[in-house]
């Protein structure tokens, strides 16, 4: 098993790193889905469904795209 050592001498296995990355990805995806649903009243049904599908099927790409570009199309007082 691959062990990564930090400067303090403690080791963290590659499995733990992948676990942290997976946890971060899950948190990002859930945050994006919650944000999309909170703005559902400002989105058409088709746009809402497309954003949800893209975010769930392509978690990092969809979530980052929603936070970077998706919310820009909403009225300023709803963000």
JSON list of C-alpha atoms in Angstrom, two decimals, residues 8-78:
[
{"chain": "A", "resi": 8, "resn": "UNK", "atom": "CA", "xyz": [5.33, 15.88, 11.00]},
{"chain": "A", "resi": 9, "resn": "UNK", "atom": "CA", "xyz": [6.20, 12.25, 10.34]},
{"chain": "A", "resi": 10, "resn": "UNK", "atom": "CA", "xyz": [2.66, 10.87, 10.35]},
{"chain": "A", "resi": 11, "resn": "UNK", "atom": "CA", "xyz": [1.57, 8.77, 7.43]},
{"chain": "A", "resi": 12, "resn": "UNK", "atom": "CA", "xyz": [-1.62, 8.87, 5.46]},
{"chain": "A", "resi": 13, "resn": "UNK", "atom": "CA", "xyz": [-2.37, 6.08, 3.03]},
{"chain": "A", "resi": 14, "resn": "UNK", "atom": "CA", "xyz": [-3.49, 6.62, -0.52]},
{"chain": "A", "resi": 15, "resn": "UNK", "atom": "CA", "xyz": [-6.85, 5.11, 0.46]},
{"chain": "A", "resi": 16, "resn": "UNK", "atom": "CA", "xyz": [-7.36, 7.87, 3.01]},
{"chain": "A", "resi": 17, "resn": "UNK", "atom": "CA", "xyz": [-6.49, 10.53, 0.41]},
{"chain": "A", "resi": 18, "resn": "UNK", "atom": "CA", "xyz": [-8.99, 9.05, -2.03]},
{"chain": "A", "resi": 19, "resn": "UNK", "atom": "CA", "xyz": [-11.56, 8.93, 0.76]},
{"chain": "A", "resi": 20, "resn": "UNK", "atom": "CA", "xyz": [-11.06, 12.62, 1.51]},
{"chain": "A", "resi": 21, "resn": "UNK", "atom": "CA", "xyz": [-11.33, 13.45, -2.19]},
{"chain": "A", "resi": 22, "resn": "UNK", "atom": "CA", "xyz": [-14.55, 11.43, -2.45]},
{"chain": "A", "resi": 23, "resn": "UNK", "atom": "CA", "xyz": [-15.98, 13.18, 0.61]},
{"chain": "A", "resi": 24, "resn": "UNK", "atom": "CA", "xyz": [-15.14, 16.60, -0.83]},
{"chain": "A", "resi": 25, "resn": "UNK", "atom": "CA", "xyz": [-16.77, 15.61, -4.13]},
{"chain": "A", "resi": 26, "resn": "UNK", "atom": "CA", "xyz": [-19.92, 14.49, -2.33]},
{"chain": "A", "resi": 27, "resn": "UNK", "atom": "CA", "xyz": [-20.11, 17.71, -0.34]},
{"chain": "A", "resi": 28, "resn": "UNK", "atom": "CA", "xyz": [-19.63, 19.81, -3.48]},
{"chain": "A", "resi": 29, "resn": "UNK", "atom": "CA", "xyz": [-22.31, 17.86, -5.36]},
{"chain": "A", "resi": 30, "resn": "UNK", "atom": "CA", "xyz": [-24.84, 18.05, -2.51]},
{"chain": "A", "resi": 31, "resn": "UNK", "atom": "CA", "xyz": [-24.19, 21.78, -2.12]},
{"chain": "A", "resi": 32, "resn": "UNK", "atom": "CA", "xyz": [-24.77, 22.31, -5.84]},
{"chain": "A", "resi": 33, "resn": "UNK", "atom": "CA", "xyz": [-28.01, 20.28, -5.84]},
{"chain": "A", "resi": 34, "resn": "UNK", "atom": "CA", "xyz": [-29.29, 22.19, -2.79]},
{"chain": "A", "resi": 35, "resn": "UNK", "atom": "CA", "xyz": [-28.38, 25.50, -4.45]},
{"chain": "A", "resi": 36, "resn": "UNK", "atom": "CA", "xyz": [-30.13, 24.49, -7.68]},
{"chain": "A", "resi": 37, "resn": "UNK", "atom": "CA", "xyz": [-33.26, 23.47, -5.78]},
{"chain": "A", "resi": 38, "resn": "UNK", "atom": "CA", "xyz": [-33.24, 26.71, -3.76]},
{"chain": "A", "resi": 39, "resn": "UNK", "atom": "CA", "xyz": [-33.32, 28.63, -7.05]},
{"chain": "A", "resi": 40, "resn": "UNK", "atom": "CA", "xyz": [-35.89, 26.35, -8.70]},
{"chain": "A", "resi": 41, "resn": "UNK", "atom": "CA", "xyz": [-38.55, 29.08, -8.77]},
{"chain": "A", "resi": 42, "resn": "UNK", "atom": "CA", "xyz": [-36.31, 31.26, -10.98]},
{"chain": "A", "resi": 43, "resn": "UNK", "atom": "CA", "xyz": [-35.49, 28.43, -13.41]},
{"chain": "A", "resi": 44, "resn": "UNK", "atom": "CA", "xyz": [-37.72, 26.91, -16.04]},
{"chain": "A", "resi": 45, "resn": "UNK", "atom": "CA", "xyz": [-38.54, 23.24, -15.56]},
{"chain": "A", "resi": 46, "resn": "UNK", "atom": "CA", "xyz": [-36.31, 22.23, -18.48]},
{"chain": "A", "resi": 47, "resn": "UNK", "atom": "CA", "xyz": [-33.31, 24.23, -17.25]},
{"chain": "A", "resi": 48, "resn": "UNK", "atom": "CA", "xyz": [-33.79, 22.89, -13.71]},
{"chain": "A", "resi": 49, "resn": "UNK", "atom": "CA", "xyz": [-33.83, 19.28, -14.93]},
{"chain": "A", "resi": 50, "resn": "UNK", "atom": "CA", "xyz": [-30.78, 19.80, -17.16]},
{"chain": "A", "resi": 51, "resn": "UNK", "atom": "CA", "xyz": [-28.75, 21.34, -14.32]},
{"chain": "A", "resi": 52, "resn": "UNK", "atom": "CA", "xyz": [-29.72, 18.54, -11.95]},
{"chain": "A", "resi": 53, "resn": "UNK", "atom": "CA", "xyz": [-28.85, 15.82, -14.48]},
{"chain": "A", "resi": 54, "resn": "UNK", "atom": "CA", "xyz": [-25.51, 17.40, -15.36]},
{"chain": "A", "resi": 55, "resn": "UNK", "atom": "CA", "xyz": [-24.64, 17.91, -11.70]},
{"chain": "A", "resi": 56, "resn": "UNK", "atom": "CA", "xyz": [-25.52, 14.35, -10.67]},
{"chain": "A", "resi": 57, "resn": "UNK", "atom": "CA", "xyz": [-24.04, 12.53, -13.69]},
{"chain": "A", "resi": 58, "resn": "UNK", "atom": "CA", "xyz": [-20.86, 14.65, -13.90]},
{"chain": "A", "resi": 59, "resn": "UNK", "atom": "CA", "xyz": [-20.40, 15.72, -10.26]},
{"chain": "A", "resi": 60, "resn": "UNK", "atom": "CA", "xyz": [-17.24, 17.83, -10.36]},
{"chain": "A", "resi": 61, "resn": "UNK", "atom": "CA", "xyz": [-17.94, 19.40, -13.75]},
{"chain": "A", "resi": 62, "resn": "UNK", "atom": "CA", "xyz": [-21.64, 20.01, -13.16]},
{"chain": "A", "resi": 63, "resn": "UNK", "atom": "CA", "xyz": [-21.24, 21.40, -9.66]},
{"chain": "A", "resi": 64, "resn": "UNK", "atom": "CA", "xyz": [-18.39, 23.72, -10.59]},
{"chain": "A", "resi": 65, "resn": "UNK", "atom": "CA", "xyz": [-20.25, 24.85, -13.71]},
{"chain": "A", "resi": 66, "resn": "UNK", "atom": "CA", "xyz": [-23.36, 25.64, -11.65]},
{"chain": "A", "resi": 67, "resn": "UNK", "atom": "CA", "xyz": [-21.43, 27.75, -9.13]},
{"chain": "A", "resi": 68, "resn": "UNK", "atom": "CA", "xyz": [-19.34, 29.44, -11.85]},
{"chain": "A", "resi": 69, "resn": "UNK", "atom": "CA", "xyz": [-21.95, 30.09, -14.55]},
{"chain": "A", "resi": 70, "resn": "UNK", "atom": "CA", "xyz": [-25.39, 28.75, -13.68]},
{"chain": "A", "resi": 71, "resn": "UNK", "atom": "CA", "xyz": [-26.23, 31.23, -10.96]},
{"chain": "A", "resi": 72, "resn": "UNK", "atom": "CA", "xyz": [-25.11, 34.17, -13.11]},
{"chain": "A", "resi": 73, "resn": "UNK", "atom": "CA", "xyz": [-28.26, 33.86, -15.20]},
{"chain": "A", "resi": 74, "resn": "UNK", "atom": "CA", "xyz": [-30.48, 34.45, -12.17]},
{"chain": "A", "resi": 75, "resn": "UNK", "atom": "CA", "xyz": [-31.80, 37.85, -11.08]},
{"chain": "A", "resi": 76, "resn": "UNK", "atom": "CA", "xyz": [-29.36, 39.68, -8.77]},
{"chain": "A", "resi": 77, "resn": "UNK", "atom": "CA", "xyz": [-31.66, 39.67, -5.73]},
{"chain": "A", "resi": 78, "resn": "UNK", "atom": "CA", "xyz": [-32.16, 35.86, -5.81]}
]
